[in-house]
Amino acid sequence: MITIGQLAGYVGVSVKTVRVYHAKGLLPEPDRDVSGYRRYGADDVVALIRIRTFAEAGVPLARIRELMTAGEEELRRALLDIDGRLTDRIRGLQATQARLRELASGEPTLLPAGVHAHLEALERWGFTARWVELQRDLWILVFATHPDRAAELFRDQSAMLSEPALRQLFLRYDHAYGLDPGDPRVEELARRIVDATLSRYGADTPPEADAASGVPALVQSRINAASPAWRRLDSLIRAGLGAAR
Amino acid sequence: MITIGQLAGYVGVSVKTVRVYHAKGLLPEPDRDVSGYRRYGADDVVALIRIRTFAEAGVPLARIRELMTAGEEELRRALLDIDGRLTDRIRGLQATQARLRELASGEPTLLPAGVHAHLEALERWGFTARWVELQRDLWILVFATHPDRAAELFRDQSAMLSEPALRQLFLRYDHAYGLDPGDPRVEELARRIVDATLSRYGADTPPEADAASGVPALVQSRINAASPAWRRLDSLIRAGLGAAR
DNA sequence: CTTGACCCTGCCCCTGGGGCAGGGCTGCAC
DNA sequence: GTGCAGCCCTGCCCCAGGGGCAGGGTCAAG
């Protein structure tokens, strides 16, 4: 009959771990020898190895306790479940590793070079510093959280700004910042933007919106918070686009 | 400027997690708005994503804090280190998964059928119940912990027992249980066993001993604990084999 | 002006052990 | 036998990485 230290050293865990498993009822308390030491048999080694296999797979100890006294059928289903979760975790870690490596290689590329150029162009076209900064934050967000779709969205946006007529609309949006929310120019601008959006994308969803991520909403809420006129503008545009669908 | 809930929901963590990161100094506390709410910018999103990437890779928060203010060079080395550990963990999980699947398939095979037959043969040959039980535990241990080498060791042992002359030696070992440790028969038996071992394996290591695992030592210590005569026998055999090398 | 959804701080709780104190056993050497 | 190292025992507090709740303030929409 072996001692707790041998059992533990043997399966590759600490003595404490074995005692914890006793306390939590995973491993039955064995008989004691005359001096009160726990004495284990070969079956306990086998049981402990099973427990460790589950534990290393990430199964909570409380669940392992249930499994140790579970029937064939339940055990079979549980093993399938555990296996699936383990596969997920492994995939997750591999994804993390990929992100880590990206972080290791392209460290200081918060934004692709094209975006910087675009932001400088905005300034030259007469956009306010406030607007440019909002745009900068928007693209940092989009590139950080949706690296896959960001480039496409950016190309679309960039193309829009290069058309003078559309650029005018954005410029007017920018400069509407200080207007009174009731100013008729706000309503007129909203109408024009709705028209332009519909003629560009039809009644389909524009690209930003199907990045279902909440990024556009997030940025929009931030824009709205900055000015009452902008808030009204946003609400009018939404209503206009909503009615067209 | 976005709120803590947006930041969190956004990167896919809880609000609490973000606050914990502030408390532990991973993410700098941002400015507050008039009502005391934390307000974040796009840079914070980027920083939080970095933090989560490390955290998901298993880096402790205290270490992440250091990394957030580390220089290029240190960061590069740390990333390499983290990547390596991550690879290890992934491999470990894959190994666990393999063991899990083994557990799922061949569940009730505590011992291969051949071992049971062998144990029954021992009884017929006149080994005591005590000896048979020790052997049973030994093989459970070996098969549980060294599934790769166990079959080979078992074949070797089995072959030894099938030779009548060697079997006699084992029988005498078994029956030496109750002898006085000073009995001359103990010394004589030890001599014979040393001779037989040397003639079977030469001066090389016998197979049990190079399963460097400690299993043999473990079992031997258990055997020794059972009887003073056995203890003496073991010590004599060790001395004899040691001298021959 | 209410209502629901946020936000704030402070506090205790959980898991899976690690580590230490303060005491008892065992086995080996001398 | 006597020492002494190395086990073992129980009981206790500690850690990370958050979860959850209390008790209170804030914001936006209807």
Coordinates of C-alpha atoms (C1' of nucleotides) in Angstrom, one line a residue:
Chain A
M1 CA 0.0 0.0 0.0
I2 CA 1.6 3.3 -1.1
T3 CA 1.6 6.6 0.6
I4 CA 0.1 9.9 -0.6
G5 CA 3.5 11.2 -1.6
Q6 CA 4.2 8.2 -3.8
L7 CA 0.7 8.3 -5.3
A8 CA 1.1 12.0 -6.1
G9 CA 4.7 12.0 -7.3
Y10 CA 3.7 9.1 -9.3
V11 CA 0.9 10.6 -11.3
G12 CA 2.7 13.9 -11.4
V13 CA 0.7 16.1 -9.1
S14 CA 1.3 17.6 -5.7
V15 CA 0.3 16.0 -2.4
K16 CA -1.9 19.0 -1.8
T17 CA -3.8 18.3 -5.0
V18 CA -4.6 14.8 -3.9
R19 CA -5.8 16.1 -0.5
V20 CA -8.0 18.7 -2.3
Y21 CA -9.5 15.9 -4.4
H22 CA -10.4 14.0 -1.3
A23 CA -11.9 17.1 0.3
K24 CA -14.0 17.7 -2.8
G25 CA -15.1 14.1 -3.1
L26 CA -13.4 13.3 -6.4
L27 CA -11.3 10.6 -5.0
P28 CA -12.6 8.5 -2.1
E29 CA -10.7 8.8 1.2
P30 CA -8.7 5.5 1.5
D31 CA -8.2 3.6 4.7
R32 CA -5.6 4.9 7.1
D33 CA -2.7 2.9 8.6
V34 CA -2.1 2.7 12.3
S35 CA -0.5 6.1 12.5
G36 CA -3.2 7.8 10.6
Y37 CA -1.5 7.9 7.2
R38 CA -3.6 7.4 4.1
R39 CA -2.7 4.2 2.3
Y40 CA -3.5 3.8 -1.4
G41 CA -3.8 0.8 -3.8
A42 CA -3.3 0.5 -7.5
D43 CA -6.9 1.3 -8.2
D44 CA -6.4 4.8 -6.7
V45 CA -3.6 5.4 -9.1
V46 CA -5.9 4.6 -12.0
A47 CA -8.7 6.8 -10.6
L48 CA -6.3 9.7 -10.1
I49 CA -5.1 9.4 -13.6
R50 CA -8.6 9.6 -14.9
I51 CA -9.3 12.6 -12.7
R52 CA -6.2 14.4 -14.0
T53 CA -7.1 13.7 -17.6
F54 CA -10.5 15.4 -17.0
A55 CA -8.9 18.2 -15.1
E56 CA -6.3 18.9 -17.7
A57 CA -9.1 19.0 -20.3
G58 CA -10.6 21.9 -18.3
V59 CA -13.5 20.1 -16.6
P60 CA -14.4 21.8 -13.3
L61 CA -13.7 19.6 -10.3
A62 CA -17.4 19.6 -9.3
R63 CA -18.3 18.1 -12.7
I64 CA -15.5 15.6 -12.4
R65 CA -17.0 14.4 -9.1
E66 CA -20.3 13.7 -10.9
L67 CA -18.5 11.9 -13.7
M68 CA -16.7 9.6 -11.3
T69 CA -20.0 8.1 -10.3
A70 CA -21.8 8.4 -13.6
G71 CA -23.3 5.6 -15.6
E72 CA -21.9 4.4 -18.9
E73 CA -24.3 6.3 -21.0
E74 CA -23.9 9.6 -19.3
L75 CA -20.2 9.2 -19.3
R76 CA -20.1 8.6 -23.0
R77 CA -22.1 11.7 -23.7
A78 CA -20.0 13.8 -21.3
L79 CA -16.8 12.6 -23.0
L80 CA -18.2 13.7 -26.3
D81 CA -19.1 17.1 -24.9
I82 CA -15.7 17.5 -23.2
D83 CA -13.9 16.5 -26.4
G84 CA -15.8 19.1 -28.4
R85 CA -15.0 21.9 -25.9
L86 CA -11.4 20.9 -25.9
T87 CA -11.3 21.1 -29.7
D88 CA -12.8 24.6 -29.4
R89 CA -10.2 25.7 -26.9
I90 CA -7.4 24.4 -29.0
R91 CA -8.7 26.3 -32.0
G92 CA -9.1 29.4 -29.8
L93 CA -5.6 29.2 -28.6
Q94 CA -4.3 28.8 -32.2
A95 CA -6.3 31.9 -33.2
T96 CA -4.8 33.7 -30.2
Q97 CA -1.4 32.6 -31.4
A98 CA -2.0 34.0 -34.8
R99 CA -3.1 37.4 -33.4
L100 CA 0.0 37.3 -31.2
R101 CA 2.2 36.8 -34.2
E102 CA 0.6 39.6 -36.0
L103 CA 1.2 41.8 -33.0
A104 CA 4.9 40.7 -33.1
S105 CA 5.4 41.5 -36.7
G106 CA 3.4 44.6 -37.7
E107 CA 3.6 46.3 -34.3
P108 CA 3.3 50.0 -35.0
T109 CA 0.8 49.8 -37.8
L110 CA -2.2 51.2 -35.9
L111 CA -3.4 52.4 -39.3
P112 CA -2.5 51.4 -42.8
A113 CA -0.6 54.2 -44.7
G114 CA -3.5 54.8 -47.1
V115 CA -5.6 55.9 -44.2
H116 CA -3.2 58.6 -43.1
A117 CA -3.1 59.9 -46.6
H118 CA -6.8 59.9 -46.7
L119 CA -7.0 61.9 -43.5
E120 CA -4.6 64.5 -44.8
A121 CA -6.7 64.8 -47.9
L122 CA -9.7 65.5 -45.7
E123 CA -7.9 68.5 -44.1
R124 CA -7.0 69.9 -47.5
W125 CA -10.6 69.6 -48.7
G126 CA -11.7 71.8 -45.9
F127 CA -13.0 69.3 -43.3
T128 CA -12.7 70.6 -39.7
A129 CA -10.1 69.2 -37.3
R130 CA -12.9 67.8 -35.3
W131 CA -14.2 65.8 -38.2
V132 CA -10.8 64.5 -39.2
E133 CA -10.2 63.3 -35.6
L134 CA -13.5 61.5 -35.5
Q135 CA -12.6 59.8 -38.8
R136 CA -9.3 58.8 -37.5
D137 CA -10.8 57.2 -34.4
L138 CA -13.4 55.5 -36.6
W139 CA -10.7 53.8 -38.8
I140 CA -8.6 52.8 -35.8
L141 CA -11.7 51.1 -34.4
V142 CA -12.6 49.4 -37.6
F143 CA -9.1 48.2 -38.4
A144 CA -8.5 47.0 -34.9
T145 CA -11.8 45.0 -34.6
H146 CA -12.6 43.9 -38.1
P147 CA -9.3 43.6 -39.9
D148 CA -10.9 41.4 -42.5
R149 CA -13.6 43.8 -43.6
A150 CA -11.9 47.1 -42.8
A151 CA -9.9 47.5 -46.1
E152 CA -13.1 47.0 -48.2
L153 CA -15.0 49.5 -46.1
F154 CA -12.2 52.0 -46.4
R155 CA -12.0 51.7 -50.2
D156 CA -15.7 52.4 -50.4
Q157 CA -15.5 55.4 -48.2
S158 CA -12.5 56.7 -49.9
A159 CA -14.2 56.4 -53.3
M160 CA -17.2 58.3 -52.1
L161 CA -15.0 61.2 -50.9
S162 CA -13.3 61.4 -54.2
E163 CA -16.5 62.3 -56.0
P164 CA -16.9 66.1 -55.5
A165 CA -20.7 66.0 -55.3
L166 CA -20.7 63.5 -52.5
R167 CA -17.8 65.2 -50.8
Q168 CA -19.9 68.4 -50.7
L169 CA -22.5 66.5 -48.7
F170 CA -20.0 65.3 -46.2
L171 CA -18.6 68.8 -45.9
R172 CA -22.0 70.2 -45.2
Y173 CA -22.5 67.4 -42.6
D174 CA -19.3 68.5 -41.0
H175 CA -20.1 72.1 -40.9
A176 CA -23.7 71.6 -39.7
Y177 CA -22.1 71.0 -36.3
G178 CA -23.0 74.4 -34.8
L179 CA -26.4 74.8 -36.4
D180 CA -29.6 75.0 -34.5
P181 CA -31.3 71.5 -34.7
G182 CA -34.4 73.2 -35.9
D183 CA -32.7 75.0 -38.8
P184 CA -34.3 74.2 -42.1
R185 CA -30.9 73.6 -43.7
V186 CA -30.6 70.5 -41.5
E187 CA -33.7 69.0 -42.9
E188 CA -32.7 69.8 -46.4
L189 CA -29.3 68.2 -46.0
A190 CA -30.8 65.1 -44.5
R191 CA -33.1 64.7 -47.6
R192 CA -30.1 65.1 -49.9
I193 CA -28.1 62.5 -48.0
V194 CA -30.9 60.0 -48.1
D195 CA -31.3 60.5 -51.9
A196 CA -27.6 60.1 -52.5
T197 CA -27.4 57.0 -50.3
L198 CA -30.3 55.4 -52.1
S199 CA -28.9 56.1 -55.5
R200 CA -25.6 54.7 -54.5
Y201 CA -26.7 51.5 -52.7
G202 CA -30.3 51.2 -53.9
A203 CA -32.6 49.9 -51.2
D204 CA -29.9 47.5 -50.1
T205 CA -28.0 47.8 -46.9
P206 CA -24.9 50.0 -47.3
P207 CA -21.6 48.2 -46.5
E208 CA -21.0 49.7 -43.1
A209 CA -24.3 48.4 -41.8
D210 CA -23.8 44.8 -42.5
A211 CA -20.6 44.7 -40.5
A212 CA -23.1 43.7 -37.9
S213 CA -20.6 44.6 -35.3
G214 CA -22.0 47.7 -33.8
V215 CA -19.0 49.7 -34.9
P216 CA -21.1 52.1 -37.0
A217 CA -23.6 52.5 -34.2
L218 CA -20.8 53.1 -31.8
V219 CA -19.2 55.8 -33.9
Q220 CA -22.5 57.3 -34.8
S221 CA -23.4 57.6 -31.1
R222 CA -20.2 59.4 -30.5
I223 CA -20.8 61.8 -33.4
N224 CA -24.3 62.5 -32.1
A225 CA -23.0 63.2 -28.7
A226 CA -20.9 66.0 -30.1
S227 CA -23.7 68.2 -31.5
P228 CA -27.4 68.5 -31.3
A229 CA -27.6 69.3 -35.0
W230 CA -25.7 66.2 -35.9
R231 CA -28.1 64.2 -33.6
R232 CA -31.1 65.6 -35.5
L233 CA -29.4 65.0 -38.8
D234 CA -28.8 61.3 -37.9
S235 CA -32.3 60.8 -36.8
L236 CA -33.8 62.3 -40.0
I237 CA -31.5 60.2 -42.2
R238 CA -32.4 57.0 -40.4
A239 CA -36.1 57.8 -40.8
G240 CA -35.7 58.6 -44.5
L241 CA -33.8 55.4 -45.2
G242 CA -36.1 53.3 -43.0
A243 CA -39.2 54.6 -45.0
A244 CA -37.5 53.7 -48.3
R245 CA -37.3 50.0 -47.3
Chain B
M1 CA -15.8 59.3 -26.7
I2 CA -17.3 56.0 -25.8
T3 CA -18.4 54.6 -22.5
I4 CA -17.1 51.6 -20.6
G5 CA -20.0 49.4 -21.7
Q6 CA -19.4 50.2 -25.3
L7 CA -15.7 49.6 -25.0
A8 CA -16.2 46.3 -23.3
G9 CA -19.1 45.0 -25.3
Y10 CA -17.1 45.9 -28.2
V11 CA -13.9 44.0 -27.5
G12 CA -16.0 41.2 -26.1
V13 CA -15.3 41.4 -22.4
S14 CA -17.3 42.3 -19.4
V15 CA -17.4 45.8 -17.9
K16 CA -16.0 44.3 -14.8
T17 CA -13.0 43.0 -16.6
V18 CA -12.2 46.5 -17.9
R19 CA -12.5 47.9 -14.4
V20 CA -10.2 45.2 -13.1
Y21 CA -7.7 46.1 -15.7
H22 CA -7.8 49.7 -14.5
A23 CA -7.4 48.6 -10.9
K24 CA -4.4 46.5 -11.8
G25 CA -2.8 49.2 -13.9
L26 CA -3.0 47.4 -17.2
L27 CA -5.1 50.0 -18.9
P28 CA -4.7 53.6 -17.8
E29 CA -7.7 55.2 -16.2
P30 CA -9.2 57.5 -18.8
D31 CA -10.6 61.0 -18.2
R32 CA -14.1 61.2 -16.7
D33 CA -17.0 63.2 -18.1
V34 CA -18.9 65.7 -15.9
S35 CA -20.9 63.0 -14.3
G36 CA -17.9 60.9 -13.4
Y37 CA -18.3 58.3 -16.2
R38 CA -15.1 57.0 -17.8
R39 CA -14.8 58.1 -21.4
Y40 CA -12.6 56.2 -23.8
G41 CA -11.1 56.9 -27.2
A42 CA -10.1 54.6 -30.1
D43 CA -6.6 54.1 -28.7
D44 CA -8.1 52.5 -25.6
V45 CA -9.9 49.9 -27.8
V46 CA -6.6 49.1 -29.4
A47 CA -4.9 48.8 -26.1
L48 CA -7.6 46.6 -24.7
I49 CA -7.4 44.3 -27.7
R50 CA -3.7 43.9 -27.1
I51 CA -4.3 43.2 -23.4
R52 CA -6.9 40.5 -24.2
T53 CA -4.6 38.9 -26.7
F54 CA -2.0 38.5 -24.0
A55 CA -4.5 37.4 -21.4
E56 CA -6.0 34.8 -23.7
A57 CA -2.5 33.5 -24.3
G58 CA -2.3 32.9 -20.6
V59 CA 0.0 35.7 -19.6
P60 CA -0.6 36.7 -16.0
L61 CA -2.1 40.2 -15.6
A62 CA 0.9 41.4 -13.6
R63 CA 3.2 40.4 -16.5
I64 CA 0.9 42.1 -19.0
R65 CA 1.2 45.3 -17.1
E66 CA 5.0 45.2 -17.5
L67 CA 4.6 44.5 -21.2
M68 CA 2.4 47.5 -21.8
T69 CA 5.2 49.8 -20.8
A70 CA 8.1 47.7 -22.1
G71 CA 10.6 48.7 -24.8
E72 CA 10.6 47.3 -28.3
E73 CA 13.4 44.8 -27.6
E74 CA 12.0 43.4 -24.4
L75 CA 8.6 43.1 -26.0
R76 CA 10.0 41.2 -28.9
R77 CA 11.7 38.7 -26.6
A78 CA 8.6 38.4 -24.5
L79 CA 6.4 37.7 -27.5
L80 CA 8.8 34.9 -28.6
D81 CA 8.6 33.4 -25.1
I82 CA 4.8 33.7 -24.9
D83 CA 4.5 32.1 -28.3
G84 CA 6.6 29.2 -27.3
R85 CA 4.6 28.6 -24.1
L86 CA 1.4 28.8 -26.1
T87 CA 2.7 26.1 -28.5
D88 CA 3.5 23.9 -25.5
R89 CA 0.0 24.4 -24.1
I90 CA -1.6 23.6 -27.4
R91 CA 0.4 20.4 -27.7
G92 CA -0.4 19.5 -24.1
L93 CA -4.1 19.9 -24.7
Q94 CA -3.9 17.8 -27.8
A95 CA -2.2 15.1 -25.8
T96 CA -4.9 15.4 -23.2
Q97 CA -7.5 15.0 -25.9
A98 CA -5.8 11.8 -27.1
R99 CA -5.9 10.4 -23.6
L100 CA -9.5 11.4 -23.3
R101 CA -10.4 9.5 -26.4
E102 CA -8.6 6.4 -25.2
L103 CA -10.6 6.7 -22.1
A104 CA -13.7 7.0 -24.2
S105 CA -13.0 3.9 -26.2
G106 CA -11.4 1.3 -24.1
E107 CA -13.0 2.2 -20.8
P108 CA -13.2 -0.9 -18.7
T109 CA -9.8 -2.4 -19.6
L110 CA -8.1 -1.9 -16.3
L111 CA -6.0 -4.9 -17.3
P112 CA -5.5 -6.7 -20.6
A113 CA -7.0 -10.2 -20.7
G114 CA -3.6 -11.9 -20.8
V115 CA -2.7 -10.5 -17.4
H116 CA -5.7 -12.0 -15.8
A117 CA -4.8 -15.4 -17.3
H118 CA -1.3 -14.9 -16.0
L119 CA -2.5 -14.2 -12.5
E120 CA -4.7 -17.2 -12.5
A121 CA -1.7 -19.3 -13.6
L122 CA 0.3 -17.9 -10.6
E123 CA -2.3 -19.3 -8.2
R124 CA -2.2 -22.7 -9.9
W125 CA 1.5 -22.8 -9.6
G126 CA 1.3 -22.4 -5.9
F127 CA 2.0 -18.7 -5.4
T128 CA 0.3 -17.3 -2.3
A129 CA -2.8 -15.0 -2.5
R130 CA -0.6 -12.2 -1.1
W131 CA 1.9 -12.5 -3.9
V132 CA -0.8 -12.7 -6.6
E133 CA -2.4 -9.5 -5.3
L134 CA 0.9 -7.7 -5.3
Q135 CA 1.4 -8.8 -8.9
R136 CA -2.1 -7.6 -9.8
D137 CA -1.4 -4.2 -8.4
L138 CA 1.9 -4.0 -10.0
W139 CA 0.5 -4.6 -13.5
I140 CA -2.4 -2.2 -13.0
L141 CA 0.2 0.5 -12.1
V142 CA 2.4 -0.3 -15.0
F143 CA -0.4 -0.4 -17.6
A144 CA -2.0 2.7 -16.2
T145 CA 1.2 4.8 -16.2
H146 CA 3.3 3.4 -19.0
P147 CA 0.9 2.0 -21.5
D148 CA 3.6 2.1 -24.2
R149 CA 6.1 -0.1 -22.4
A150 CA 3.8 -2.2 -20.3
A151 CA 3.1 -4.9 -22.8
E152 CA 6.7 -5.5 -23.5
L153 CA 7.6 -5.8 -19.8
F154 CA 4.7 -8.1 -19.3
R155 CA 5.8 -10.5 -22.0
D156 CA 9.3 -10.6 -20.5
Q157 CA 7.9 -11.4 -17.0
S158 CA 5.5 -13.9 -18.4
A159 CA 8.3 -15.7 -20.3
M160 CA 10.4 -15.9 -17.1
L161 CA 7.6 -17.5 -15.1
S162 CA 7.0 -20.1 -17.8
E163 CA 10.5 -21.5 -17.2
P164 CA 10.2 -24.0 -14.3
A165 CA 13.7 -23.2 -12.9
L166 CA 13.0 -19.5 -12.7
R167 CA 9.5 -20.0 -11.5
Q168 CA 11.0 -21.9 -8.6
L169 CA 13.1 -18.9 -7.6
F170 CA 10.0 -16.7 -7.6
L171 CA 8.1 -19.2 -5.6
R172 CA 10.9 -19.3 -3.0
Y173 CA 10.9 -15.5 -2.9
D174 CA 7.2 -15.6 -2.2
H175 CA 7.5 -18.2 0.5
A176 CA 10.4 -16.4 2.1
Y177 CA 7.8 -14.0 3.5
G178 CA 7.7 -15.4 7.0
L179 CA 11.4 -16.3 7.4
D180 CA 13.7 -14.6 9.9
P181 CA 15.8 -12.0 8.0
G182 CA 18.9 -13.7 9.3
D183 CA 18.0 -17.1 8.1
P184 CA 20.8 -18.5 5.8
R185 CA 18.2 -19.5 3.3
V186 CA 17.6 -15.9 2.6
E187 CA 21.2 -15.3 1.7
E188 CA 21.3 -18.4 -0.5
L189 CA 18.2 -17.4 -2.3
A190 CA 19.6 -13.9 -3.0
R191 CA 22.7 -15.4 -4.5
R192 CA 20.7 -17.6 -6.8
I193 CA 18.5 -14.8 -7.9
V194 CA 21.5 -12.6 -8.7
D195 CA 23.1 -15.4 -10.7
A196 CA 19.9 -16.0 -12.6
T197 CA 19.4 -12.3 -13.4
L198 CA 23.0 -11.9 -14.6
S199 CA 22.7 -14.9 -16.8
R200 CA 19.4 -13.7 -18.3
Y201 CA 20.3 -10.0 -18.9
G202 CA 24.1 -10.1 -18.6
A203 CA 25.5 -7.0 -16.9
D204 CA 23.0 -4.9 -18.7
T205 CA 20.1 -3.2 -17.0
P206 CA 17.1 -5.5 -16.9
P207 CA 14.0 -4.1 -18.6
E208 CA 12.1 -3.0 -15.5
A209 CA 14.8 -0.7 -14.4
D210 CA 15.1 1.4 -17.5
A211 CA 11.4 2.4 -17.3
A212 CA 13.0 5.2 -15.3
S213 CA 9.6 6.0 -13.9
G214 CA 10.0 4.9 -10.4
V215 CA 7.3 2.2 -10.8
P216 CA 9.7 -0.6 -9.9
A217 CA 11.0 1.2 -6.9
L218 CA 7.5 2.0 -5.8
V219 CA 6.4 -1.6 -6.1
Q220 CA 9.5 -2.9 -4.5
S221 CA 9.1 -0.6 -1.5
R222 CA 5.6 -1.9 -1.1
I223 CA 6.9 -5.5 -1.2
N224 CA 9.6 -4.7 1.3
A225 CA 7.2 -3.1 3.6
A226 CA 5.3 -6.3 3.9
S227 CA 8.0 -8.5 5.3
P228 CA 11.5 -8.1 7.0
A229 CA 12.8 -11.2 5.1
W230 CA 11.7 -9.7 1.8
R231 CA 13.4 -6.4 2.7
R232 CA 16.7 -8.2 3.4
L233 CA 16.3 -10.2 0.2
D234 CA 15.9 -7.1 -1.8
S235 CA 18.9 -5.4 -0.2
L236 CA 21.1 -8.5 -0.8
I237 CA 20.0 -8.7 -4.4
R238 CA 20.7 -5.0 -5.0
A239 CA 24.2 -5.4 -3.5
G240 CA 24.9 -8.5 -5.6
L241 CA 23.8 -6.8 -8.9
G242 CA 25.6 -3.6 -8.0
A243 CA 28.9 -5.5 -7.4
A244 CA 28.6 -7.2 -10.8
R245 CA 28.6 -3.9 -12.7
Chain C
dC1 C1' -41.7 62.5 -15.2
dT2 C1' -41.2 58.0 -15.4
dT3 C1' -38.8 54.0 -17.0
dG4 C1' -35.1 51.1 -18.5
dA5 C1' -30.6 50.9 -19.4
dC6 C1' -26.3 52.6 -18.1
dC7 C1' -22.7 54.0 -14.9
dC8 C1' -20.2 54.5 -10.1
dT9 C1' -17.8 52.3 -5.8
dG10 C1' -17.3 48.8 -2.5
dC11 C1' -17.7 44.4 -0.9
dC12 C1' -17.9 39.4 -0.7
dC13 C1' -17.8 34.9 -3.4
dC14 C1' -15.8 31.3 -6.4
dT15 C1' -12.2 27.8 -8.3
dG16 C1' -7.9 25.3 -8.1
dG17 C1' -4.8 24.9 -5.7
dG18 C1' 0.2 27.0 -3.0
dG19 C1' 2.4 27.6 1.2
dC20 C1' 3.0 27.8 6.1
dA21 C1' 2.5 26.5 11.0
dG22 C1' 2.7 23.2 14.5
dG23 C1' 2.6 18.7 15.4
dG24 C1' 3.4 13.4 14.8
dC25 C1' 5.9 9.1 12.2
dT26 C1' 9.3 6.4 10.0
dG27 C1' 13.6 4.6 8.6
dC28 C1' 18.3 4.9 8.1
dA29 C1' 22.9 6.0 10.1
dC30 C1' 25.8 6.3 13.6
Chain D
dG1 C1' 19.4 4.3 21.3
dT2 C1' 19.5 8.6 19.4
dG3 C1' 19.6 11.8 16.0
dC4 C1' 17.9 13.5 11.9
dA5 C1' 16.0 13.9 7.4
dG6 C1' 12.0 13.3 5.1
dC7 C1' 7.5 12.0 5.3
dC8 C1' 2.6 12.6 6.9
dC9 C1' -1.4 15.0 9.5
dT10 C1' -4.9 19.2 10.0
dG11 C1' -6.0 23.9 9.7
dC12 C1' -5.5 28.1 8.1
dC13 C1' -4.7 32.1 5.0
dC14 C1' -3.3 33.7 0.2
dC15 C1' -3.3 34.1 -4.9
dA16 C1' -5.4 35.2 -9.8
dG17 C1' -9.2 36.5 -12.6
dG18 C1' -12.9 37.8 -12.4
dG19 C1' -18.7 37.3 -11.1
dG20 C1' -22.4 39.2 -8.7
dC21 C1' -24.8 42.2 -5.6
dA22 C1' -25.9 46.4 -3.0
dG23 C1' -26.8 51.1 -2.9
dG24 C1' -26.6 55.0 -5.3
dG25 C1' -26.3 58.4 -9.5
dT26 C1' -27.2 59.5 -14.8
dC27 C1' -29.1 59.6 -19.4
dA28 C1' -32.4 59.3 -23.3
dA29 C1' -36.8 58.3 -25.0
dG30 C1' -41.7 58.3 -24.6

